[in-house]
PDB file of C-alpha atoms in Angstrom:
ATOM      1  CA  UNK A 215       1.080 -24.014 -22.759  1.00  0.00           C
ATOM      2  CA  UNK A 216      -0.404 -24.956 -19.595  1.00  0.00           C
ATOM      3  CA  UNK A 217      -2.167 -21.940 -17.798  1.00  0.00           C
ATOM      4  CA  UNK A 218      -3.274 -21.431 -13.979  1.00  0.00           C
ATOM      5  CA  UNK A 219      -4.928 -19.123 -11.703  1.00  0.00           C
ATOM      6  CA  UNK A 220      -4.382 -18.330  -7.931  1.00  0.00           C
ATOM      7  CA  UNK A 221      -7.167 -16.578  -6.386  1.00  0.00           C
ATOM      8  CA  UNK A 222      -6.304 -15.959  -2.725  1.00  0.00           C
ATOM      9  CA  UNK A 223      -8.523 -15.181   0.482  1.00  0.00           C
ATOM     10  CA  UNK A 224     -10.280 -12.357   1.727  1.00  0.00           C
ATOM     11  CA  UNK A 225     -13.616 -11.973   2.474  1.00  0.00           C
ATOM     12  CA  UNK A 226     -15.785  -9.312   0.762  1.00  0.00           C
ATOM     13  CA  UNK A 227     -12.748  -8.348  -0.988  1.00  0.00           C
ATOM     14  CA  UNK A 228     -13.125 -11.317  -3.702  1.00  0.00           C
ATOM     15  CA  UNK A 229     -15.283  -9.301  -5.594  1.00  0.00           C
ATOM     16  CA  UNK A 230     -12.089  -7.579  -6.802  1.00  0.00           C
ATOM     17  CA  UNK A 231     -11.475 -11.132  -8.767  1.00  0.00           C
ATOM     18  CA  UNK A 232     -14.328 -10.737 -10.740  1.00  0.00           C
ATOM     19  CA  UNK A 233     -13.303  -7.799 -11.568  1.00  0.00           C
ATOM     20  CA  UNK A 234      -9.354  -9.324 -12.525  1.00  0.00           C
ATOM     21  CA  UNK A 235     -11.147 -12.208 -13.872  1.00  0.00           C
ATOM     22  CA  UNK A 236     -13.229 -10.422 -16.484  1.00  0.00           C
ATOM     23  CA  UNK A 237     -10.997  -8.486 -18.173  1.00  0.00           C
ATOM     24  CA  UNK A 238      -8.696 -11.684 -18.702  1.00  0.00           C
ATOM     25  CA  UNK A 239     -11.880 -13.153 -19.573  1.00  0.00           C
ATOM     26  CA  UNK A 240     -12.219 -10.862 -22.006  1.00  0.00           C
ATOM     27  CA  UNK A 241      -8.459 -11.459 -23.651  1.00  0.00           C
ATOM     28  CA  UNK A 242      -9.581 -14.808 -24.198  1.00  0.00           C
ATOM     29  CA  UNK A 243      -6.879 -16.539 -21.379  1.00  0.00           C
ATOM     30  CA  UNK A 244      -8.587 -19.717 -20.033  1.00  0.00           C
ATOM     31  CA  UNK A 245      -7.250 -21.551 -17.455  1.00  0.00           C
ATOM     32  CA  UNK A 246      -6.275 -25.763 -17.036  1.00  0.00           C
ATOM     33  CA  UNK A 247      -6.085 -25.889 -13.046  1.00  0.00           C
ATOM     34  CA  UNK A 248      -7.235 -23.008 -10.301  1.00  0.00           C
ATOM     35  CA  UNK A 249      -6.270 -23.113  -6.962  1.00  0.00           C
ATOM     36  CA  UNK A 250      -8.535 -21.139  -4.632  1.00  0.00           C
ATOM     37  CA  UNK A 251      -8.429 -20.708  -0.523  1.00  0.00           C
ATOM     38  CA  UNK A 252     -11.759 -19.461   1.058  1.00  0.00           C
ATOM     39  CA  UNK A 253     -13.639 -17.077  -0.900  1.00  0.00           C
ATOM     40  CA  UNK A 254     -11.072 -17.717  -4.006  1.00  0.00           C
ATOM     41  CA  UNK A 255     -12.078 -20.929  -3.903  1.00  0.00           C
ATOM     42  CA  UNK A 256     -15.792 -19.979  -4.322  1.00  0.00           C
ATOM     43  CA  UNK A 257     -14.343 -17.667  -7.053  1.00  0.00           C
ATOM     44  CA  UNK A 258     -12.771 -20.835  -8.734  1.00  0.00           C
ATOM     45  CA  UNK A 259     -15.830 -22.905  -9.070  1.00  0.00           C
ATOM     46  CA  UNK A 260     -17.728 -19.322 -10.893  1.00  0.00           C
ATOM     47  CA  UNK A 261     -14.371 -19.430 -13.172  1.00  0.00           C
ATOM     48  CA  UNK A 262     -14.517 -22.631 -13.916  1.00  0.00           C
ATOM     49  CA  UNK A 263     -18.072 -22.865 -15.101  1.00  0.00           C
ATOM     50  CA  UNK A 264     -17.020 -19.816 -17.050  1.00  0.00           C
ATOM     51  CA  UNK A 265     -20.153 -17.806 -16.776  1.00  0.00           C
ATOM     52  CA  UNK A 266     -18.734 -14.254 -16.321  1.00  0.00           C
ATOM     53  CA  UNK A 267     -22.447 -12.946 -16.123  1.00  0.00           C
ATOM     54  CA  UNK A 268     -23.802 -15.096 -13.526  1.00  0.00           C
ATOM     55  CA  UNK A 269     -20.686 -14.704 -11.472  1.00  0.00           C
ATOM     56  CA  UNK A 270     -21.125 -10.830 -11.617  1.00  0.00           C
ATOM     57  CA  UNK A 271     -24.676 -11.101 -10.204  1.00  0.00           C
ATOM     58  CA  UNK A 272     -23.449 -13.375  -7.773  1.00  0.00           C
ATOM     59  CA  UNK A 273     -21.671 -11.204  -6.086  1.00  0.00           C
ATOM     60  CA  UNK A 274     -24.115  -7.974  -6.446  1.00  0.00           C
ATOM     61  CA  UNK A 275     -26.539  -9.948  -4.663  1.00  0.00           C
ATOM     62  CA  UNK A 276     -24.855 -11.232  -1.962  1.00  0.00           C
ATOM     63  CA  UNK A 277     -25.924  -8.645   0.401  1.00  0.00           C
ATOM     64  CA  UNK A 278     -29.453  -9.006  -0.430  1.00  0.00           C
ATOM     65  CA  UNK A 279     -29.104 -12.789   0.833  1.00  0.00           C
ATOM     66  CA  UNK A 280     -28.116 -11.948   4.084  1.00  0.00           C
ATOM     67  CA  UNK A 281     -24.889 -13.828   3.301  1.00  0.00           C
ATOM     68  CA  UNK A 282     -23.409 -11.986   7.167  1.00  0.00           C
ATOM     69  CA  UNK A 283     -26.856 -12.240   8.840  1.00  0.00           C
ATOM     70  CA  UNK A 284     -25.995 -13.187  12.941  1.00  0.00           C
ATOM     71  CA  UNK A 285     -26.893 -16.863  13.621  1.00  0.00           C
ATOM     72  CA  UNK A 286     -29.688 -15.555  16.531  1.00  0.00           C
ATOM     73  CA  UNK A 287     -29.448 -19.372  18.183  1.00  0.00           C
ATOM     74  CA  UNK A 288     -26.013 -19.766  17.912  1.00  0.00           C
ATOM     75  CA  UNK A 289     -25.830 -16.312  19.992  1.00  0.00           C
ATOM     76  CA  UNK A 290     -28.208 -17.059  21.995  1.00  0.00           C
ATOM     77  CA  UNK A 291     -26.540 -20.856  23.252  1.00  0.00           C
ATOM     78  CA  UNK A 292     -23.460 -18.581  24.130  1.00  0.00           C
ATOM     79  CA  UNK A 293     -25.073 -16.191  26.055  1.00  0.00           C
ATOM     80  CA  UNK A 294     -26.652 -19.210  27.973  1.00  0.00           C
ATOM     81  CA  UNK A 295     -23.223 -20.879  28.783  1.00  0.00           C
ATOM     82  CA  UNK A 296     -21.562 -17.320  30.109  1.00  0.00           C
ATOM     83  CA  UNK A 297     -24.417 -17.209  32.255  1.00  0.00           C
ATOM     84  CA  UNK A 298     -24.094 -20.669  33.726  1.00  0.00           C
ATOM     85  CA  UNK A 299     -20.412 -19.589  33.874  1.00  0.00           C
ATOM     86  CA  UNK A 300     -21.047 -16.088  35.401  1.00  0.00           C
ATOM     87  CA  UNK A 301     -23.711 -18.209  38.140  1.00  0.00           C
ATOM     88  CA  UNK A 302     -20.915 -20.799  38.231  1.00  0.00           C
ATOM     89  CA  UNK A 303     -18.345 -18.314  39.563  1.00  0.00           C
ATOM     90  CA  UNK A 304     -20.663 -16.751  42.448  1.00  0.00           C
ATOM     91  CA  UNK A 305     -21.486 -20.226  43.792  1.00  0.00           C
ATOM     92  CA  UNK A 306     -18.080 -21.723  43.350  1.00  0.00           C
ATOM     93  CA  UNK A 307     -16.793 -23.280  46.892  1.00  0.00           C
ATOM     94  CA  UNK A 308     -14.548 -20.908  48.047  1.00  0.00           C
ATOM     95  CA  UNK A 309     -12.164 -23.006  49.893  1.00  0.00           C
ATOM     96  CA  UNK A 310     -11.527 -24.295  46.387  1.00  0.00           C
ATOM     97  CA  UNK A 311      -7.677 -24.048  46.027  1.00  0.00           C
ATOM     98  CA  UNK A 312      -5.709 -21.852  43.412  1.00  0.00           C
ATOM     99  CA  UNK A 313      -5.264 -24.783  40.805  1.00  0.00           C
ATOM    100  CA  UNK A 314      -8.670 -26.267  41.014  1.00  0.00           C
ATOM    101  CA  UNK A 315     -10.560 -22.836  40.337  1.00  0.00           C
ATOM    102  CA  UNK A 316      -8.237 -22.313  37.072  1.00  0.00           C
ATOM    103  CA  UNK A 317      -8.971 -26.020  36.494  1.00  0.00           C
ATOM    104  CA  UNK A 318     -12.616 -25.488  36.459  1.00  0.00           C
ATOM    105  CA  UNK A 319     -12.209 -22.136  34.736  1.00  0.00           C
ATOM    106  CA  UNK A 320     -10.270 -23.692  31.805  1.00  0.00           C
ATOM    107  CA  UNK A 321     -13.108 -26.362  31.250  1.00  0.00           C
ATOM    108  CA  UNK A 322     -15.619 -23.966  31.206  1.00  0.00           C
ATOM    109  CA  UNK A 323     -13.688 -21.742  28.689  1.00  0.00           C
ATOM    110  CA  UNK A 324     -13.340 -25.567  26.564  1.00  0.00           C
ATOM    111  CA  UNK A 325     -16.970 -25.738  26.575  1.00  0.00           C
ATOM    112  CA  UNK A 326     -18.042 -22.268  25.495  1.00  0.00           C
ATOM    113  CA  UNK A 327     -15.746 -22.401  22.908  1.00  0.00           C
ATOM    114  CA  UNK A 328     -16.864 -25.723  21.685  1.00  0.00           C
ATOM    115  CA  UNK A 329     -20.214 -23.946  21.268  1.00  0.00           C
ATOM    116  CA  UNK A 330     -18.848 -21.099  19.491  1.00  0.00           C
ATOM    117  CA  UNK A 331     -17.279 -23.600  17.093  1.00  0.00           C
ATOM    118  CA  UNK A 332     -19.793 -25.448  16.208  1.00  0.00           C
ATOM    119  CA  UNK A 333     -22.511 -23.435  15.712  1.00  0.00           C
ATOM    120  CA  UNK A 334     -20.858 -19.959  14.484  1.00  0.00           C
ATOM    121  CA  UNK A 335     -21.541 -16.560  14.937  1.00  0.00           C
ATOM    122  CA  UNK A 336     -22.735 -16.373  11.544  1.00  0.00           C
ATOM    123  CA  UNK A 337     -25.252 -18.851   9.734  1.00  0.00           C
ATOM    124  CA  UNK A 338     -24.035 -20.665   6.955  1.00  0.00           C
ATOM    125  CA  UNK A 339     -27.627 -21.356   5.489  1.00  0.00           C
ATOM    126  CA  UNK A 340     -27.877 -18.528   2.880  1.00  0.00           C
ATOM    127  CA  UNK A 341     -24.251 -19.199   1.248  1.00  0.00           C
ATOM    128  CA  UNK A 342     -25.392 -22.640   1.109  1.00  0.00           C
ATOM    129  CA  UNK A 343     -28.979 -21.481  -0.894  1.00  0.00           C
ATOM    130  CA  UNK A 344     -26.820 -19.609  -2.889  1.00  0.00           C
ATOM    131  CA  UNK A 345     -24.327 -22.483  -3.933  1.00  0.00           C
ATOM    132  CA  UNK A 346     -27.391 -24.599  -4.535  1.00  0.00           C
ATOM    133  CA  UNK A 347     -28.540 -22.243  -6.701  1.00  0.00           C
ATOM    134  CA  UNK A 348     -25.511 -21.372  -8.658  1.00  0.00           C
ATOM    135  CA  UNK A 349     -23.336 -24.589  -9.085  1.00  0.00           C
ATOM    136  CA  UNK A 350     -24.109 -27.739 -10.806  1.00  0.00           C
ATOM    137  CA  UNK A 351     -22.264 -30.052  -8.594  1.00  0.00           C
ATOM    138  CA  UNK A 352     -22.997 -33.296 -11.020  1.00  0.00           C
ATOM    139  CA  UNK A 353     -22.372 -31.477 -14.307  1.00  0.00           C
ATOM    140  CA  UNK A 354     -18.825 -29.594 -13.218  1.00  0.00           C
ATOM    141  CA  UNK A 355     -16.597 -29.233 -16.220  1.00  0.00           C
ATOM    142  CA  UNK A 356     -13.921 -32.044 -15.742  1.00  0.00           C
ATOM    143  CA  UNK A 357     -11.492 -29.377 -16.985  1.00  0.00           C
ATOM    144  CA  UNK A 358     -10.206 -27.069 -15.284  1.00  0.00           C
ATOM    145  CA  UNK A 359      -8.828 -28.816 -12.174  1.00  0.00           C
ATOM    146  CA  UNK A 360      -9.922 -26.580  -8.914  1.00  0.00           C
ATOM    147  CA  UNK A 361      -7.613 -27.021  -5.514  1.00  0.00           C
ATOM    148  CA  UNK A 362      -9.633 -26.098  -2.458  1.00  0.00           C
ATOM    149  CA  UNK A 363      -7.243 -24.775   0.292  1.00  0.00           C
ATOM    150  CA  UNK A 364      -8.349 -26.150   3.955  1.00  0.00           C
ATOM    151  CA  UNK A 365      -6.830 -26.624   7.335  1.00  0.00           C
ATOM    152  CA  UNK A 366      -7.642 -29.361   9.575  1.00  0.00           C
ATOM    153  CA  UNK A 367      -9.613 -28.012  12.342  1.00  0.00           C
ATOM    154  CA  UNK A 368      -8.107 -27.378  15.788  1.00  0.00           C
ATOM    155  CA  UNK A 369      -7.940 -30.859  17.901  1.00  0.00           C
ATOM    156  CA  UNK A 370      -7.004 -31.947  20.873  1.00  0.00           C
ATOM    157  CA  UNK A 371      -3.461 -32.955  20.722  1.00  0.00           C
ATOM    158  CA  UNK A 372      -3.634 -32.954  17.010  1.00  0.00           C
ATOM    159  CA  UNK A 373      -1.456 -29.662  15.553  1.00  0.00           C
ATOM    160  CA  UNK A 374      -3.322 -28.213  12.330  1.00  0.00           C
ATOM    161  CA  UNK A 375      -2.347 -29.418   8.481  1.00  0.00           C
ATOM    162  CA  UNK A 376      -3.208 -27.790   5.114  1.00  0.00           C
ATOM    163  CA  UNK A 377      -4.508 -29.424   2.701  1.00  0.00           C
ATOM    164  CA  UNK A 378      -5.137 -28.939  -1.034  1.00  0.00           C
ATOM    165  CA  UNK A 379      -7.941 -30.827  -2.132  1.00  0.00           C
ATOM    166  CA  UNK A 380      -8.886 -31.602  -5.711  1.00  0.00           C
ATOM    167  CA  UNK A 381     -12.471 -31.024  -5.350  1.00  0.00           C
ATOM    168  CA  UNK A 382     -13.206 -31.650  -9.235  1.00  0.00           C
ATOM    169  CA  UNK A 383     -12.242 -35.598  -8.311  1.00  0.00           C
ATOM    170  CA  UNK A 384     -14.409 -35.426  -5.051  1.00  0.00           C
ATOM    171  CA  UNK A 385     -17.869 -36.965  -4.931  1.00  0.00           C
ATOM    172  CA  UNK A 386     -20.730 -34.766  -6.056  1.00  0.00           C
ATOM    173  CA  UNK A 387     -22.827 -34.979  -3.052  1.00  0.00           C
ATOM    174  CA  UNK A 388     -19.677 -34.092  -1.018  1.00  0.00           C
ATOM    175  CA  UNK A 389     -18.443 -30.525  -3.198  1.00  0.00           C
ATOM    176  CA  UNK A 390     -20.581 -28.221  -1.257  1.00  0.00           C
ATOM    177  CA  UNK A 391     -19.785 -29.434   2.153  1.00  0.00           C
ATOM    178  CA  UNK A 392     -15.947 -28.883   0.830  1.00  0.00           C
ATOM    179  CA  UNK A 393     -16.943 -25.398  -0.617  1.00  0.00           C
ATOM    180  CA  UNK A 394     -17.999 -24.429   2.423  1.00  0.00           C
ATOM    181  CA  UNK A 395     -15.034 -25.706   4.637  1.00  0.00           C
ATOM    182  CA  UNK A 396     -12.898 -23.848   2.658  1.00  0.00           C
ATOM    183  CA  UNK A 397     -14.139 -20.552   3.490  1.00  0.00           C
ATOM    184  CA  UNK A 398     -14.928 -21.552   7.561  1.00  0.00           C
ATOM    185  CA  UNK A 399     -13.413 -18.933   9.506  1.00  0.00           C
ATOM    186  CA  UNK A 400     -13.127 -20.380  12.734  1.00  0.00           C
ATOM    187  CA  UNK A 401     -15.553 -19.320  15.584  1.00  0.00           C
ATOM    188  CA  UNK A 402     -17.255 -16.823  12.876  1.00  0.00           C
ATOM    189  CA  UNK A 403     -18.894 -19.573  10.923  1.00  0.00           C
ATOM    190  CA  UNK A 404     -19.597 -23.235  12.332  1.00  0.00           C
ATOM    191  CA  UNK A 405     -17.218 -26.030  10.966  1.00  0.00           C
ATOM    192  CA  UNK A 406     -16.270 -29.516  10.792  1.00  0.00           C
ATOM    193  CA  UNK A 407     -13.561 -31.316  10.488  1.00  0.00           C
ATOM    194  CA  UNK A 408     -12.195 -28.885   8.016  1.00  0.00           C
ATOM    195  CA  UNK A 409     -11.683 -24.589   8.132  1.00  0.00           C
ATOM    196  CA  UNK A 410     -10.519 -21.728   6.685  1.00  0.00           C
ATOM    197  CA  UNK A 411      -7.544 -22.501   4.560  1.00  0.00           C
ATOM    198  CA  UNK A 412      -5.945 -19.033   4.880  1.00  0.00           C
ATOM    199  CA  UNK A 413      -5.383 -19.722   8.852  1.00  0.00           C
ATOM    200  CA  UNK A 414      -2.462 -17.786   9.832  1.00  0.00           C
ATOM    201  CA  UNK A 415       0.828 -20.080  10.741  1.00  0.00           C
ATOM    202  CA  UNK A 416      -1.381 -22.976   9.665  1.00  0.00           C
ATOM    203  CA  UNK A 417      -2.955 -22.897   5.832  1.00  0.00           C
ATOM    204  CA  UNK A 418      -1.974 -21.299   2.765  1.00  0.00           C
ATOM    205  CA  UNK A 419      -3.830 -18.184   1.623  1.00  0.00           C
ATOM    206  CA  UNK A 420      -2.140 -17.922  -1.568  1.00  0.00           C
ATOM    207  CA  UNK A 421      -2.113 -21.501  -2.803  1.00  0.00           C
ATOM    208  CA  UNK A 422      -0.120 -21.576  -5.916  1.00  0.00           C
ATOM    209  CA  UNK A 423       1.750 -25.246  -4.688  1.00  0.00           C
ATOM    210  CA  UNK A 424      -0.851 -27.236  -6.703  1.00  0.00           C
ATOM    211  CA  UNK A 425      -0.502 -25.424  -9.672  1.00  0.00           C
ATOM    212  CA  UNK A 426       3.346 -25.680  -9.367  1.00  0.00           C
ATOM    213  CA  UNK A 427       2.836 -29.372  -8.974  1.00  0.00           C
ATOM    214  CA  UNK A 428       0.515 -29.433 -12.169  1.00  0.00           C
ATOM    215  CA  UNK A 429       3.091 -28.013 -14.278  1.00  0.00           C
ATOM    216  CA  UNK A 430       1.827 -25.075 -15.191  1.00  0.00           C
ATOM    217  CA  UNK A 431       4.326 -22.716 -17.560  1.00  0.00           C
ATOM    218  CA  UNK A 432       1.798 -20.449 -16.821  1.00  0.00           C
ATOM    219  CA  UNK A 433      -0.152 -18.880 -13.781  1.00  0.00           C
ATOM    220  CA  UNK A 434      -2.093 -15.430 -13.052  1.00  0.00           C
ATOM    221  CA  UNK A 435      -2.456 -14.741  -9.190  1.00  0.00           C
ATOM    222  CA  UNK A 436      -5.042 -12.400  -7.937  1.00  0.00           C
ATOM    223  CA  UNK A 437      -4.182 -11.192  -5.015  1.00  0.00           C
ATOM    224  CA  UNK A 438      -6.311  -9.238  -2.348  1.00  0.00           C
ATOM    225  CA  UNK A 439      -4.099  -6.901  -0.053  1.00  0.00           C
ATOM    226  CA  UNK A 440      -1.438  -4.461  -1.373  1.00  0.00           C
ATOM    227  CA  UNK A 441       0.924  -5.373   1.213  1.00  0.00           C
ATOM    228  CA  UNK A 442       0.797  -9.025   0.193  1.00  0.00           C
ATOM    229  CA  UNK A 443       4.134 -10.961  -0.844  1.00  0.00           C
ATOM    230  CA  UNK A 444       3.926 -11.666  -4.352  1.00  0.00           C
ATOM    231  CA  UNK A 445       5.023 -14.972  -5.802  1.00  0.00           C
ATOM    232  CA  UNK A 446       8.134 -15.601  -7.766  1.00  0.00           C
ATOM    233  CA  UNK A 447       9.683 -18.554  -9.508  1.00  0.00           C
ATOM    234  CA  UNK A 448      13.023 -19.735 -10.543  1.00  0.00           C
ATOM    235  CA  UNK A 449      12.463 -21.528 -13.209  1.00  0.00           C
ATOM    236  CA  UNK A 450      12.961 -19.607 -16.585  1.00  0.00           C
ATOM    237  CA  UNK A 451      10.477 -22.234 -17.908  1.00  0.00           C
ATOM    238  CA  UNK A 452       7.977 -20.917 -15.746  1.00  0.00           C
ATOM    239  CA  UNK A 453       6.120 -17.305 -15.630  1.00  0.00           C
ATOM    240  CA  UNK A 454       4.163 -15.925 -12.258  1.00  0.00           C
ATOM    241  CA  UNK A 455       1.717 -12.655 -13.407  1.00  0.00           C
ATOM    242  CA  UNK A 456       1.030 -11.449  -9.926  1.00  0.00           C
ATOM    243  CA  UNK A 457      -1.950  -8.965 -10.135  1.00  0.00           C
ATOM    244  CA  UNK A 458      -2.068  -6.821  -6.917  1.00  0.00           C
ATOM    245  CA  UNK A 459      -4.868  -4.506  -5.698  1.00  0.00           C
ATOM    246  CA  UNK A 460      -3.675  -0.783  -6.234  1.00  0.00           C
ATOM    247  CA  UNK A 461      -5.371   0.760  -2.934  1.00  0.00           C
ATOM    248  CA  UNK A 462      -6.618  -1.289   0.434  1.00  0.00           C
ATOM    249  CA  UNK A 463      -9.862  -3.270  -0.357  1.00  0.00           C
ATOM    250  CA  UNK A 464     -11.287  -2.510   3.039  1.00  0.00           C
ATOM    251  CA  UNK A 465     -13.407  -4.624   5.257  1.00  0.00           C
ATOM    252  CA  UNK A 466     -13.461  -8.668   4.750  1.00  0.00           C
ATOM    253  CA  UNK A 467     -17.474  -8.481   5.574  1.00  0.00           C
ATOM    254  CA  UNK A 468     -18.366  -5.359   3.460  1.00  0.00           C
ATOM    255  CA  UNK A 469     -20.917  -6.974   1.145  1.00  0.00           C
ATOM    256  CA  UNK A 470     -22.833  -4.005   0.360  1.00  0.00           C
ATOM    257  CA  UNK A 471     -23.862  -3.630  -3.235  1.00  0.00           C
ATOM    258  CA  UNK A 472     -21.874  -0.303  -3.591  1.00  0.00           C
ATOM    259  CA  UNK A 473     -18.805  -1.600  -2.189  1.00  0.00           C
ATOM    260  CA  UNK A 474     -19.117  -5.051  -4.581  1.00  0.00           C
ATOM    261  CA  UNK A 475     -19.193  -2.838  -7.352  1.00  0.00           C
ATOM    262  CA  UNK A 476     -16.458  -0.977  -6.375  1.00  0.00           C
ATOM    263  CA  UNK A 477     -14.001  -3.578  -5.999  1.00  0.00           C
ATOM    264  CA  UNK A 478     -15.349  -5.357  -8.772  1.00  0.00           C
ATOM    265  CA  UNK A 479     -14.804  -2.254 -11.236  1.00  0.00           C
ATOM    266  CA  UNK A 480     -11.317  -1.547  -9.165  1.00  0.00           C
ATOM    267  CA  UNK A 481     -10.351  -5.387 -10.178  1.00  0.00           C
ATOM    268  CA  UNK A 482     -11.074  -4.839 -13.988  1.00  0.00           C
ATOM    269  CA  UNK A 483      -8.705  -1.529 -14.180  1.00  0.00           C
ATOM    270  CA  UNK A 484      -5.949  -2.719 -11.983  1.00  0.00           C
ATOM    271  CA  UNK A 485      -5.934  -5.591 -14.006  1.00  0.00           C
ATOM    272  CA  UNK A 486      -5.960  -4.351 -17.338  1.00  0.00           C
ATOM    273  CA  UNK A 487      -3.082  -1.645 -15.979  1.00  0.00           C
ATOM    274  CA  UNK A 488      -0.959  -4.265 -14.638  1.00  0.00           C
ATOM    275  CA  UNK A 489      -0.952  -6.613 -18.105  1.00  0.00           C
ATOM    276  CA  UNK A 490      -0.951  -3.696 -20.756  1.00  0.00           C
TER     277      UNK A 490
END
């Protein structure tokens, strides 16, 4: 039999897969391909290296890294542009007609928000120290397969794709540059090329298609939201566990060590509720 695991997206509220994950962990139920978007896909590479311990602390100590701490220059930049734009405004020509002020105005909106996008409102440096610390990119298992959930960031006359990338065949010095695109919300962290697979109208926050594709007969999803649609299949060959939170995990930044616990001991009961 050919087992999988879903982990979708959500912030803070991942810590409620460690939980999931460690009482399954516990049953003995290992896993031949995870497919992760954002922080589930940060959650996949901890499952796959199948250290329950170090993915517990992981997560307790995320808050002590500053993981949400403000990017001060990226602020900073911003503040600079709505200046020039506010100083822009009071100096503007004004016989300038109708369309050419909302002409102007739009490129000065484009520009601000390229700023925004770049840099982030929050640094990316301490996940990235934490990674570093935590994952042996040249020593990954080479079983299970992990799928990475990203979108294609926002281009000009380009419309957003998802993509599931198979990060366990992707170089070694390129994984962590990958991790992080994965979990790139838009304007809140600074991004590339690739964002945020769980996008809204664009990605895939629940990103069970791989493991479809893989065959699975098999495959757990931990989901993060009570509300949330759960999968079904019709294959009789094939059998979706959906494992659903039983209350609202509250806020997708809420990486406070009390809160961590609490979804992570909240994960372990619902879990072990939902498969007895």
């Amino acid at each position: 039999m050919k087992t999988g695991l879903v982990l979708d997206g959500g912030g803070a509220k991942g810590a409620y897969q460690i939980g999931a994950w460690k009482y399954l962990y516990e049953q003995g139920i290992k896993f031949d391909a995870i497919s992760g978007t954002s922080v589930g896909g940060l959650n996949a590479m901890l499952v796959a290296q199948n250290k329950i311990e170090d993915a517990d602390r992981i997560w307790l100590e995320l808050d002590k890294h500053g993981i949400t701490k403000l990017n001060k220059e990226a602020i900073l930049k911003l503040l600079k542009e709505l200046f020039k734009i506010s100083l822009a405004e009071l100096i503007s020509p004004s016989e300038l007609g109708y369309l050419s002020k909302v002409i102007l105005r739009g490129q000065r909106f484009t520009n601000t928000l390229g700023i925004v996008k770049k840099n982030g409102m929050i640094g990316t440096e301490p996940l990235i120290s934490l990674l570093d610390k935590n994952v042996d990119y040249f020593n990954l298992p080479n079983s299970p397969n992990i799928y990475l959930t990203m979108v294609e960031s926002f281009r000009k006359g380009i419309l957003p794709k998802k993509f599931y990338e198979n990060i366990s065949k992707v170089d070694p010095y390129l994984k962590r540059d990958h991790l992080i695109a994965t979990c790139a919300i838009p304007l809140l962290f600074s991004s590339g090329r690739m964002v945020d697979g769980g996008i809204p109208g664009f990605g895939d926050n629940s990103p069970i298609k791989p493991l479809i594709d893989e065959k699975c007969d098999r495959i757990y999803v931990i989901h993060l939201s009570p509300k949330v649609k759960e999968h079904t299949s019709n294959d009789p060959n094939m059998e979706i566990i959906n494992i659903t939170p039983s209350e609202d995990l509250g806020k997708l930044l809420d990486f406070k060590k009390n809160n961590i616990e609490k979804l992570i001991q909240l994960g372990y009961e619902d879990t072990r509720a939902q498969l007895a």
